[in-house]
Short mmCIF file of C-alpha atoms in Angstrom, two decimals:
data_model
loop_
_atom_site.label_atom_id
_atom_site.label_comp_id
_atom_site.label_asym_id
_atom_site.label_seq_id
_atom_site.Cartn_x
_atom_site.Cartn_y
_atom_site.Cartn_z
CA MET X 1 52.43 -20.62 14.55
CA SER X 2 52.88 -17.49 16.76
CA ASN X 3 56.49 -17.17 14.72
CA GLN X 4 54.47 -17.73 10.85
CA LYS X 5 53.66 -15.28 9.13
CA VAL X 6 49.81 -15.85 8.11
CA LYS X 7 48.92 -15.37 4.40
CA ASN X 8 45.87 -12.65 3.91
CA ARG X 9 43.15 -15.14 3.05
CA TRP X 10 41.47 -12.40 0.56
CA LEU X 11 44.57 -12.51 -1.93
CA ILE X 12 44.11 -16.14 -1.66
CA ALA X 13 40.72 -16.18 -3.19
CA LEU X 14 41.59 -13.52 -5.06
CA CYS X 15 44.40 -15.95 -6.93
CA ALA X 16 41.57 -17.92 -6.92
CA VAL X 17 39.68 -16.31 -8.88
CA GLY X 18 42.74 -15.40 -11.05
CA ILE X 19 43.06 -19.22 -11.91
CA HIS X 20 39.66 -19.42 -12.50
CA ILE X 21 38.83 -16.33 -14.47
CA SER X 22 41.73 -17.93 -17.08
CA ILE X 23 40.45 -21.57 -17.66
CA GLY X 24 36.71 -20.14 -17.63
CA SER X 25 38.06 -18.57 -21.00
CA VAL X 26 36.92 -22.24 -22.31
CA TYR X 27 33.08 -20.83 -22.05
CA ALA X 28 34.29 -18.22 -25.02
CA TRP X 29 35.38 -20.89 -27.60
CA SER X 30 32.13 -19.90 -29.94
CA ASN X 31 34.88 -17.06 -30.68
CA PHE X 32 36.51 -19.42 -32.66
CA THR X 33 33.80 -21.47 -34.36
CA THR X 34 33.53 -19.33 -37.41
CA PRO X 35 37.01 -18.14 -38.28
CA LEU X 36 38.43 -21.63 -37.87
CA GLY X 37 35.62 -22.69 -40.19
CA GLU X 38 35.95 -19.65 -42.54
CA LYS X 39 39.92 -20.82 -42.76
CA PHE X 40 39.59 -24.78 -42.95
CA GLY X 41 36.22 -25.19 -44.46
CA TRP X 42 35.61 -27.51 -41.12
CA SER X 43 32.27 -27.28 -40.05
CA SER X 44 30.67 -25.75 -37.09
CA SER X 45 30.27 -29.09 -35.59
CA GLN X 46 34.09 -30.41 -36.03
CA VAL X 47 35.04 -27.11 -34.67
CA GLN X 48 32.80 -27.58 -31.23
CA PHE X 49 33.70 -30.61 -30.85
CA THR X 50 36.98 -29.03 -29.52
CA PHE X 51 34.61 -27.60 -26.84
CA SER X 52 33.01 -30.58 -25.90
CA LEU X 53 36.15 -32.77 -25.71
CA ALA X 54 37.65 -30.10 -23.22
CA ILE X 55 34.67 -30.23 -20.84
CA LEU X 56 34.84 -34.25 -20.80
CA PHE X 57 38.77 -34.16 -19.98
CA LEU X 58 37.66 -31.34 -17.54
CA GLY X 59 35.39 -33.89 -15.74
CA LEU X 60 37.51 -36.44 -16.32
CA SER X 61 40.76 -35.10 -14.96
CA ALA X 62 38.86 -33.94 -12.08
CA ALA X 63 37.98 -36.91 -11.17
CA PHE X 64 41.20 -39.09 -11.48
CA LEU X 65 43.43 -36.06 -10.46
CA GLY X 66 41.70 -35.01 -7.26
CA TRP X 67 43.74 -36.71 -5.03
CA PHE X 68 46.95 -35.39 -6.76
CA VAL X 69 45.41 -32.22 -5.61
CA GLU X 70 44.69 -33.64 -1.75
CA LYS X 71 48.21 -34.99 -1.89
CA TYR X 72 50.55 -32.46 -3.24
CA GLY X 73 48.34 -29.25 -2.43
CA PRO X 74 46.55 -26.32 -4.36
CA ARG X 75 49.96 -24.95 -5.24
CA VAL X 76 51.66 -27.72 -6.66
CA ALA X 77 48.39 -28.15 -8.50
CA GLY X 78 47.64 -24.95 -9.92
CA ILE X 79 51.06 -25.03 -11.23
CA THR X 80 50.33 -28.02 -12.99
CA ALA X 81 46.71 -26.75 -14.57
CA ALA X 82 49.07 -23.88 -15.91
CA ILE X 83 51.44 -25.81 -17.67
CA PHE X 84 48.53 -27.89 -19.00
CA PHE X 85 46.49 -25.42 -20.05
CA GLY X 86 48.94 -22.37 -21.16
CA ILE X 87 50.57 -25.87 -23.74
CA GLY X 88 47.14 -26.83 -24.75
CA VAL X 89 46.06 -22.82 -25.89
CA ALA X 90 48.85 -21.89 -27.35
CA GLY X 91 49.68 -25.37 -29.00
CA SER X 92 46.12 -24.52 -30.60
CA GLY X 93 47.93 -22.22 -32.34
CA PHE X 94 50.56 -24.60 -33.94
CA ALA X 95 47.75 -26.83 -34.80
CA VAL X 96 45.90 -23.91 -36.65
CA GLN X 97 49.63 -23.12 -38.29
CA MET X 98 49.81 -26.68 -39.60
CA GLY X 99 46.02 -26.80 -40.54
CA SER X 100 45.56 -29.78 -38.61
CA LEU X 101 41.90 -30.58 -36.75
CA TRP X 102 43.48 -33.62 -35.26
CA LEU X 103 46.18 -31.41 -33.42
CA LEU X 104 43.58 -28.78 -32.07
CA TYR X 105 41.67 -31.68 -30.55
CA ILE X 106 44.95 -32.75 -28.38
CA PHE X 107 46.12 -29.48 -27.83
CA TYR X 108 43.07 -27.60 -26.76
CA GLY X 109 40.44 -31.11 -25.79
CA VAL X 110 42.74 -33.15 -24.23
CA LEU X 111 45.93 -31.45 -22.60
CA GLY X 112 43.76 -27.79 -22.05
CA GLY X 113 40.92 -30.05 -20.50
CA VAL X 114 43.43 -31.77 -18.12
CA GLY X 115 44.47 -28.15 -17.05
CA LEU X 116 40.49 -27.11 -16.86
CA GLY X 117 39.68 -29.97 -14.30
CA VAL X 118 42.88 -29.40 -12.17
CA GLY X 119 42.64 -25.98 -12.09
CA TYR X 120 38.89 -26.04 -11.39
CA ILE X 121 39.21 -27.66 -8.08
CA ALA X 122 42.43 -26.94 -7.06
CA PRO X 123 41.73 -23.69 -5.05
CA VAL X 124 38.63 -24.90 -4.24
CA SER X 125 39.17 -26.78 -1.31
CA THR X 126 41.82 -24.50 0.49
CA LEU X 127 39.13 -22.02 -0.13
CA VAL X 128 37.01 -23.47 2.09
CA LYS X 129 39.62 -24.39 5.10
CA TRP X 130 40.48 -20.66 4.62
CA PHE X 131 36.94 -19.34 5.23
CA PRO X 132 35.44 -21.68 7.85
CA ASP X 133 32.85 -18.89 8.81
CA ARG X 134 31.73 -18.43 5.11
CA ARG X 135 32.14 -21.25 3.03
CA GLY X 136 29.67 -20.70 0.50
CA LEU X 137 30.75 -16.64 -0.21
CA ALA X 138 34.57 -18.10 -0.64
CA THR X 139 33.55 -20.95 -3.03
CA GLY X 140 31.09 -18.59 -4.91
CA MET X 141 34.10 -16.18 -4.90
CA ALA X 142 36.06 -18.43 -7.24
CA ILE X 143 33.71 -20.13 -9.03
CA MET X 144 32.07 -17.14 -9.88
CA GLY X 145 35.47 -16.18 -12.00
CA PHE X 146 34.73 -19.27 -14.12
CA GLY X 147 31.06 -17.95 -15.26
CA PHE X 148 32.40 -14.23 -15.73
CA ALA X 149 35.42 -15.15 -18.06
CA ALA X 150 33.82 -15.65 -21.24
CA ALA X 151 32.30 -11.84 -20.49
CA ILE X 152 36.00 -10.72 -20.21
CA ALA X 153 37.58 -13.08 -22.99
CA SER X 154 35.29 -13.04 -25.77
CA PRO X 155 36.07 -8.86 -26.93
CA VAL X 156 39.82 -9.41 -26.57
CA MET X 157 39.52 -13.07 -28.75
CA ASP X 158 37.94 -10.99 -31.27
CA LEU X 159 39.62 -8.26 -31.20
CA LEU X 160 43.02 -10.63 -31.57
CA ILE X 161 41.77 -12.66 -33.91
CA ASP X 162 41.14 -9.97 -36.32
CA SER X 163 44.02 -7.64 -35.65
CA VAL X 164 46.67 -10.61 -35.48
CA GLY X 165 44.95 -13.73 -36.92
CA ILE X 166 43.92 -16.88 -35.48
CA ALA X 167 47.17 -18.84 -34.53
CA MET X 168 48.89 -15.90 -33.09
CA THR X 169 45.77 -15.01 -30.84
CA PHE X 170 46.35 -18.64 -29.14
CA TYR X 171 49.81 -17.95 -28.94
CA ILE X 172 49.03 -14.92 -27.10
CA LEU X 173 45.71 -16.12 -25.00
CA GLY X 174 48.43 -19.33 -23.92
CA ILE X 175 50.92 -17.55 -22.64
CA SER X 176 48.78 -14.59 -20.60
CA TYR X 177 46.95 -17.64 -19.09
CA PHE X 178 50.22 -19.34 -18.03
CA ILE X 179 51.81 -16.15 -16.22
CA ILE X 180 48.40 -15.63 -14.48
CA MET X 181 48.08 -18.89 -13.14
CA ILE X 182 51.36 -19.42 -11.86
CA LEU X 183 51.23 -16.15 -10.49
CA SER X 184 48.06 -16.78 -8.80
CA SER X 185 49.49 -20.71 -7.93
CA LEU X 186 52.65 -18.98 -6.25
CA TYR X 187 50.84 -17.46 -3.19
CA ILE X 188 47.98 -20.02 -2.63
CA GLU X 189 48.59 -22.54 0.18
CA ARG X 190 46.40 -24.22 2.83
CA PRO X 191 45.79 -22.48 6.40
CA PRO X 192 48.65 -23.34 9.14
CA GLU X 193 47.35 -26.15 11.62
CA GLY X 194 44.86 -24.41 14.08
CA TRP X 195 44.57 -21.59 12.45
CA LYS X 196 40.98 -19.11 12.69
CA PRO X 197 39.57 -16.15 11.29
CA GLU X 198 39.95 -13.53 14.03
CA GLY X 199 36.31 -13.76 15.88
CA PHE X 200 35.60 -17.03 14.78
CA GLU X 201 34.85 -19.45 17.88
CA GLY X 202 33.79 -22.81 15.85
CA ASP X 203 36.27 -25.50 15.08
CA THR X 204 38.71 -25.02 11.29
CA GLY X 205 40.46 -27.84 12.53
CA GLU X 206 40.34 -30.88 9.58
CA GLU X 207 37.21 -32.13 11.51
CA ASN X 208 34.56 -29.43 12.02
CA LYS X 209 32.03 -30.40 15.03
CA LYS X 210 29.12 -29.10 12.57
CA ASP X 211 29.94 -30.74 9.43
CA LEU X 212 27.57 -33.88 9.18
CA ALA X 213 30.74 -36.31 8.55
CA TYR X 214 34.39 -36.54 8.50
CA LEU X 215 35.36 -38.66 5.30
CA SER X 216 37.80 -39.86 2.82
CA ALA X 217 36.92 -39.80 -1.37
CA ARG X 218 36.50 -43.49 -0.84
CA GLU X 219 34.60 -43.42 2.45
CA ALA X 220 31.87 -41.01 0.60
CA LEU X 221 31.26 -42.79 -2.76
CA LYS X 222 29.83 -45.09 0.12
CA THR X 223 27.30 -43.00 1.20
CA LYS X 224 23.67 -42.02 -0.29
CA ARG X 225 24.39 -38.66 0.09
CA PHE X 226 27.35 -38.79 -2.53
CA TYR X 227 24.65 -39.80 -4.91
CA TYR X 228 22.24 -37.38 -4.38
CA LEU X 229 24.43 -34.60 -5.06
CA TRP X 230 25.42 -36.22 -8.05
CA ILE X 231 21.60 -36.46 -9.31
CA MET X 232 21.12 -33.17 -8.65
CA LEU X 233 24.40 -31.59 -10.30
CA PHE X 234 23.70 -33.39 -13.17
CA ILE X 235 19.94 -32.64 -13.82
CA ASN X 236 20.82 -28.80 -12.92
CA VAL X 237 23.52 -29.01 -15.29
CA THR X 238 22.02 -30.91 -18.21
CA CYS X 239 19.07 -29.03 -18.07
CA GLY X 240 20.77 -25.39 -18.06
CA ILE X 241 23.28 -26.46 -20.58
CA ALA X 242 20.73 -27.58 -22.68
CA VAL X 243 18.92 -23.51 -22.55
CA ILE X 244 22.38 -22.00 -22.90
CA SER X 245 23.16 -23.97 -26.26
CA ALA X 246 19.60 -23.28 -27.31
CA ALA X 247 19.00 -19.82 -25.74
CA LYS X 248 19.53 -17.54 -29.05
CA PRO X 249 17.47 -19.59 -31.38
CA LEU X 250 14.74 -19.79 -28.10
CA ALA X 251 15.01 -16.03 -28.11
CA VAL X 252 14.12 -15.85 -31.70
CA GLU X 253 11.26 -18.21 -32.01
CA SER X 254 9.79 -17.62 -28.83
CA VAL X 255 9.63 -14.27 -28.61
CA GLY X 256 10.18 -13.20 -32.23
CA MET X 257 14.11 -11.37 -31.76
CA SER X 258 16.16 -10.45 -33.71
CA THR X 259 19.38 -12.33 -34.29
CA GLY X 260 21.63 -9.62 -33.22
CA ALA X 261 19.84 -9.01 -30.10
CA ALA X 262 19.50 -12.32 -29.19
CA ALA X 263 23.34 -12.40 -29.66
CA THR X 264 23.60 -9.65 -27.11
CA LEU X 265 21.17 -11.47 -24.97
CA VAL X 266 23.42 -14.56 -24.55
CA GLY X 267 26.30 -12.18 -23.79
CA VAL X 268 24.32 -10.47 -20.93
CA MET X 269 23.05 -14.04 -19.70
CA GLY X 270 26.50 -14.57 -18.93
CA ILE X 271 26.80 -12.09 -16.62
CA PHE X 272 23.62 -13.56 -14.33
CA ASN X 273 25.78 -17.15 -14.93
CA GLY X 274 28.59 -14.76 -12.69
CA GLY X 275 26.23 -13.75 -10.33
CA GLY X 276 24.06 -16.45 -9.65
CA ARG X 277 27.40 -18.29 -8.60
CA ILE X 278 28.34 -15.50 -6.33
CA GLY X 279 24.92 -14.72 -5.00
CA TRP X 280 23.17 -18.05 -4.28
CA ALA X 281 26.59 -19.42 -3.02
CA SER X 282 26.61 -16.37 -0.12
CA LEU X 283 22.98 -16.79 0.46
CA SER X 284 23.27 -20.69 1.30
CA ASP X 285 25.73 -19.67 4.37
CA TYR X 286 22.17 -18.41 5.60
CA ILE X 287 19.85 -20.38 4.26
CA GLY X 288 21.98 -23.80 4.49
CA ARG X 289 22.97 -25.47 1.21
CA SER X 290 20.05 -28.20 1.41
CA ASN X 291 17.24 -25.04 0.94
CA THR X 292 18.81 -23.82 -1.78
CA TYR X 293 18.98 -26.59 -4.02
CA LEU X 294 15.45 -26.90 -3.10
CA ILE X 295 14.63 -23.45 -4.40
CA PHE X 296 16.81 -23.95 -7.49
CA PHE X 297 14.67 -26.77 -8.01
CA ILE X 298 11.32 -25.32 -7.31
CA LEU X 299 11.67 -22.36 -9.01
CA GLN X 300 13.15 -23.93 -12.61
CA ILE X 301 10.01 -26.48 -12.35
CA GLY X 302 7.83 -23.37 -12.80
CA LEU X 303 10.07 -21.55 -15.19
CA PHE X 304 10.87 -24.12 -17.62
CA ILE X 305 6.60 -24.95 -17.84
CA LEU X 306 6.72 -20.97 -18.26
CA LEU X 307 9.06 -20.27 -20.87
CA PRO X 308 7.59 -22.16 -24.12
CA TRP X 309 4.15 -19.95 -23.49
CA THR X 310 6.27 -16.83 -22.84
CA THR X 311 5.28 -14.54 -25.81
CA VAL X 312 6.34 -11.02 -23.67
CA THR X 313 9.77 -10.12 -24.29
CA ALA X 314 10.73 -8.53 -20.62
CA LEU X 315 9.58 -11.98 -19.25
CA PHE X 316 11.36 -14.26 -21.19
CA VAL X 317 14.67 -12.44 -20.14
CA ILE X 318 13.87 -12.07 -16.50
CA PHE X 319 13.03 -16.08 -16.46
CA LEU X 320 15.78 -16.87 -18.19
CA ALA X 321 17.90 -14.74 -16.14
CA VAL X 322 16.56 -16.76 -13.26
CA ILE X 323 17.50 -19.94 -14.99
CA TYR X 324 21.59 -18.88 -16.13
CA THR X 325 21.87 -17.49 -11.72
CA CYS X 326 20.34 -21.00 -10.57
CA TYR X 327 22.79 -23.15 -13.11
CA GLY X 328 25.85 -20.65 -11.94
CA GLY X 329 24.53 -21.43 -8.10
CA GLY X 330 24.73 -25.28 -8.91
CA PHE X 331 28.34 -25.26 -9.60
CA SER X 332 29.31 -22.76 -6.53
CA THR X 333 26.96 -23.89 -3.90
CA LEU X 334 28.32 -27.48 -4.72
CA PRO X 335 31.72 -27.67 -2.84
CA ALA X 336 30.38 -26.09 0.46
CA PHE X 337 27.77 -28.45 0.46
CA ILE X 338 30.52 -31.11 -0.40
CA GLY X 339 31.91 -29.84 3.13
CA ASP X 340 28.89 -29.44 5.15
CA LEU X 341 28.31 -33.71 4.71
CA PHE X 342 31.61 -35.20 4.40
CA GLY X 343 34.09 -32.39 6.01
CA THR X 344 37.14 -31.29 4.60
CA LYS X 345 39.39 -34.20 5.07
CA GLU X 346 39.46 -35.17 1.08
CA LEU X 347 37.31 -32.31 -0.24
CA GLY X 348 38.96 -31.86 -3.71
CA ALA X 349 39.03 -35.39 -4.41
CA ILE X 350 35.23 -35.43 -3.66
CA HIS X 351 34.53 -32.36 -5.76
CA GLY X 352 36.48 -34.22 -8.38
CA PHE X 353 34.28 -37.47 -8.32
CA LEU X 354 31.28 -35.43 -8.14
CA LEU X 355 32.05 -33.32 -10.99
CA THR X 356 32.11 -36.34 -13.52
CA ALA X 357 28.18 -34.97 -13.73
CA TRP X 358 29.54 -32.17 -15.25
CA ALA X 359 30.99 -34.04 -17.72
CA ALA X 360 27.94 -36.27 -18.28
CA ALA X 361 25.50 -33.65 -18.59
CA GLY X 362 28.05 -31.57 -20.64
CA LEU X 363 27.44 -34.42 -23.21
CA VAL X 364 23.61 -35.36 -22.97
CA GLY X 365 22.08 -31.78 -22.66
CA PRO X 366 22.92 -30.34 -25.74
CA ILE X 367 22.42 -33.42 -27.46
CA PHE X 368 18.97 -34.01 -26.05
CA ALA X 369 17.92 -30.41 -26.70
CA ALA X 370 19.09 -30.76 -30.55
CA TRP X 371 17.29 -34.26 -30.57
CA MET X 372 13.74 -32.79 -29.25
CA LYS X 373 14.30 -29.71 -31.99
CA ASP X 374 15.11 -32.50 -34.92
CA THR X 375 12.16 -34.99 -33.49
CA THR X 376 9.13 -31.70 -32.61
CA GLY X 377 10.58 -28.96 -35.12
CA SER X 378 11.31 -26.20 -31.68
CA TYR X 379 13.24 -25.97 -28.89
CA GLU X 380 10.20 -25.03 -26.56
CA SER X 381 8.72 -28.51 -26.16
CA SER X 382 11.79 -29.98 -24.73
CA LEU X 383 11.76 -27.48 -22.14
CA LEU X 384 8.42 -29.21 -20.64
CA TYR X 385 10.53 -32.47 -20.35
CA PHE X 386 13.49 -30.65 -18.45
CA ALA X 387 10.87 -29.30 -16.16
CA GLY X 388 10.20 -33.49 -15.26
CA PHE X 389 13.58 -34.15 -14.84
CA PHE X 390 13.41 -30.96 -12.16
CA VAL X 391 10.57 -32.69 -10.02
CA ILE X 392 12.92 -35.97 -10.01
CA ALA X 393 15.77 -33.41 -8.77
CA LEU X 394 13.31 -31.97 -6.48
CA ILE X 395 12.21 -35.30 -4.78
CA VAL X 396 15.95 -36.53 -4.61
CA SER X 397 16.93 -33.30 -2.79
CA ILE X 398 13.84 -33.64 -0.44
CA LEU X 399 15.66 -37.48 0.09
CA THR X 400 18.92 -35.64 0.63
CA LYS X 401 17.19 -33.10 3.69
CA ILE X 402 15.50 -36.54 5.25
CA ASP X 403 18.84 -38.12 4.99
CA ILE X 404 21.00 -35.32 6.59
CA ARG X 405 17.72 -35.45 9.34
CA LYS X 406 18.87 -39.65 10.15
CA LYS X 407 22.61 -38.41 10.02
CA ARG X 408 22.56 -35.42 12.45
CA LYS X 409 20.25 -37.47 15.25
CA GLU X 410 22.44 -40.40 15.02
CA ASN X 411 25.59 -37.84 15.41
CA LYS X 412 23.81 -36.40 18.46
CA ALA X 413 23.09 -40.25 20.14
CA ASN X 414 26.65 -41.03 19.81
CA ALA X 415 27.58 -38.33 21.43
#
């Protein structure tokens, strides 16, 4: 190993951010809703379905192609993601030129969605291996890119749509993302066998003594811990996405914000979503992953109960900001948590299976919030139900802590 030049792990982290900033632009999809509607007469829900489809295929491809990431490594997986996402976005330009909604669904929703799923998990399991000393920080950095992407992509998309039209915007974005993702993927690789960061005394090999177990994805699926994590992620994302999808009308209804101010608020909240990803994940390195999830749920039970009764704008904004950080933090703390509970043997594949919770939540959250609005006449009432969901999540997170403690005792006894 002494002859082998070891790559810079911070540059590898930067490349992971490059991939995530590209695919995270999916969160800025709403920029296309009005222009496409005006051009072709498609309804908002028809155009919005493209986004739902992309998130659905993100979850499905992450679940079914997790083994692909593990088998062929982050470089091949990253290049594959670049091809799918690049063709998906650029092909959407062709769909617009043809005036075909179905082609848009196939290119952006299906092909782009597959690129999203593979691109999302490709760098994360590699980063956990490069940062055995700071797992949370490492995965937080990459997944932060996904959260911040919309803030960067939105103004660029608006500018391009106004100056060169919708089809050309898709072509330019598709080619740009393809180049960024390819360049990022070419540098990424797993650390050499037995490599350790300077000054790190722990285990870095595949099997780390600090980890609770050392399992394959198939073995992980047989544990209670896997399903506890799935439920916690599902509830955190369902409630978070519901609030995100209703944030604008909620701000107008609850505290009487103007539509313009509410739209600005939604943009600013993206910063808290991104900041929460790096902040909470880094904090989890010090306070532990299970404690971090406990805090998420305790905070959100209180906030979801208080939010409907909040009439002071400043308080409303603060509450919403904290919810957004917890939403982002749930994603970024997850890969490090998987490493702690199941080891890094097949982290990418396990992460992929858990992301089916995101796909399911992406469908359930907004639909439930919209249904509650139609049934009760306001978004506020649905928040109390979501507070109830968080109580379930809190119970599950306590069960997870008990299960971890039990497993640690077993490990000690066996040792």
